[in-house]
Amino acid sequence: PGPEADSIRQDYLELTAGFLAIPVNAPGTTYGKALKAKDRVLARYQQLIRSRREKPGQDGVSIAVTETMPDGSRISDEELMLELNHMVLAGYIVYALLAELLVQLAQNSEWLERARKEVQQIVPEGRLSLDLLARMKGQQCLIMEAKRTARIVPFAFGSARKTFEFKG
């Protein structure tokens, strides 16, 4: 927490606001601001990567810059910089979907009960595995519904033209 984190958060807010902006790179436009915010974010990552290459620590970026691939190569600064940005944006999407799922379950006690029963039936001892998770078709339907209705990027994703029901 602090000024640097607040600055990064502001840059990502400006960056994501540009996703649906009219793509005109002019001073003062949402799109222009988004491009400048993206450049600031990537410059921060570049600085972080450079510092970890010089003096690795125990964090994930240090591991990424020091790890050697089977062919002997290492990830480039450019590749790692873009992957760090992708991870943040993917996290934004995952959290938005999780929030939508929680809202859906809070608003629909029938769905919540169906989800609870499925988990108790398939994983009665509480030890989840990928194999068991794959058998939970009801949970998959809930996630797909959250993906359909979540307004992660307003007016572009998550909206059906018409309400419909498919396989319950």
mmCIF file of N, CA, C and O in Angstrom, residues 119-129 132 135:
data_model
loop_
_atom_site.group_PDB
_atom_site.id
_atom_site.type_symbol
_atom_site.label_atom_id
_atom_site.label_comp_id
_atom_site.label_asym_id
_atom_site.label_seq_id
_atom_site.Cartn_x
_atom_site.Cartn_y
_atom_site.Cartn_z
ATOM 1 N N VAL A 119 -21.484 -30.409 -4.639
ATOM 2 C CA VAL A 119 -20.170 -30.507 -3.988
ATOM 3 C C VAL A 119 -20.208 -31.600 -2.921
ATOM 4 O O VAL A 119 -19.302 -32.436 -2.841
ATOM 5 N N GLN A 120 -21.252 -31.627 -2.096
ATOM 6 C CA GLN A 120 -21.353 -32.646 -1.048
ATOM 7 C C GLN A 120 -21.459 -34.045 -1.626
ATOM 8 O O GLN A 120 -20.938 -35.001 -1.057
ATOM 9 N N GLN A 121 -22.100 -34.187 -2.769
ATOM 10 C CA GLN A 121 -22.256 -35.500 -3.400
ATOM 11 C C GLN A 121 -20.951 -35.972 -4.029
ATOM 12 O O GLN A 121 -20.564 -37.132 -3.870
ATOM 13 N N ILE A 122 -20.260 -35.096 -4.734
ATOM 14 C CA ILE A 122 -19.065 -35.502 -5.479
ATOM 15 C C ILE A 122 -17.805 -35.482 -4.611
ATOM 16 O O ILE A 122 -16.904 -36.294 -4.802
ATOM 17 N N VAL A 123 -17.770 -34.581 -3.650
ATOM 18 C CA VAL A 123 -16.578 -34.444 -2.796
ATOM 19 C C VAL A 123 -17.003 -34.486 -1.326
ATOM 20 O O VAL A 123 -16.817 -33.523 -0.596
ATOM 21 N N PRO A 124 -17.566 -35.602 -0.872
ATOM 22 C CA PRO A 124 -18.092 -35.643 0.498
ATOM 23 C C PRO A 124 -17.022 -35.453 1.580
ATOM 24 O O PRO A 124 -17.311 -34.906 2.639
ATOM 25 N N GLU A 125 -15.792 -35.901 1.316
ATOM 26 C CA GLU A 125 -14.743 -35.773 2.332
ATOM 27 C C GLU A 125 -14.027 -34.433 2.246
ATOM 28 O O GLU A 125 -13.152 -34.144 3.071
ATOM 29 N N GLY A 126 -14.356 -33.600 1.259
ATOM 30 C CA GLY A 126 -13.796 -32.265 1.165
ATOM 31 C C GLY A 126 -12.438 -32.167 0.511
ATOM 32 O O GLY A 126 -11.827 -31.115 0.530
ATOM 33 N N ARG A 127 -11.919 -33.243 -0.054
ATOM 34 C CA ARG A 127 -10.606 -33.203 -0.722
ATOM 35 C C ARG A 127 -10.838 -33.137 -2.228
ATOM 36 O O ARG A 127 -11.129 -34.150 -2.858
ATOM 37 N N LEU A 128 -10.678 -31.970 -2.777
ATOM 38 C CA LEU A 128 -10.946 -31.727 -4.189
ATOM 39 C C LEU A 128 -9.730 -32.072 -5.049
ATOM 40 O O LEU A 128 -8.600 -31.859 -4.657
ATOM 41 N N SER A 129 -9.979 -32.648 -6.208
ATOM 42 C CA SER A 129 -8.929 -32.915 -7.188
ATOM 43 C C SER A 129 -9.431 -32.415 -8.540
ATOM 44 O O SER A 129 -10.618 -32.138 -8.707
ATOM 45 N N LEU A 132 -12.164 -34.743 -9.837
ATOM 46 C CA LEU A 132 -13.473 -34.527 -9.219
ATOM 47 C C LEU A 132 -14.083 -33.212 -9.695
ATOM 48 O O LEU A 132 -15.298 -33.136 -9.928
ATOM 49 N N ARG A 135 -15.982 -33.475 -12.842
ATOM 50 C CA ARG A 135 -17.286 -34.154 -12.745
ATOM 51 C C ARG A 135 -18.390 -33.216 -12.286
ATOM 52 O O ARG A 135 -19.565 -33.571 -12.362
#
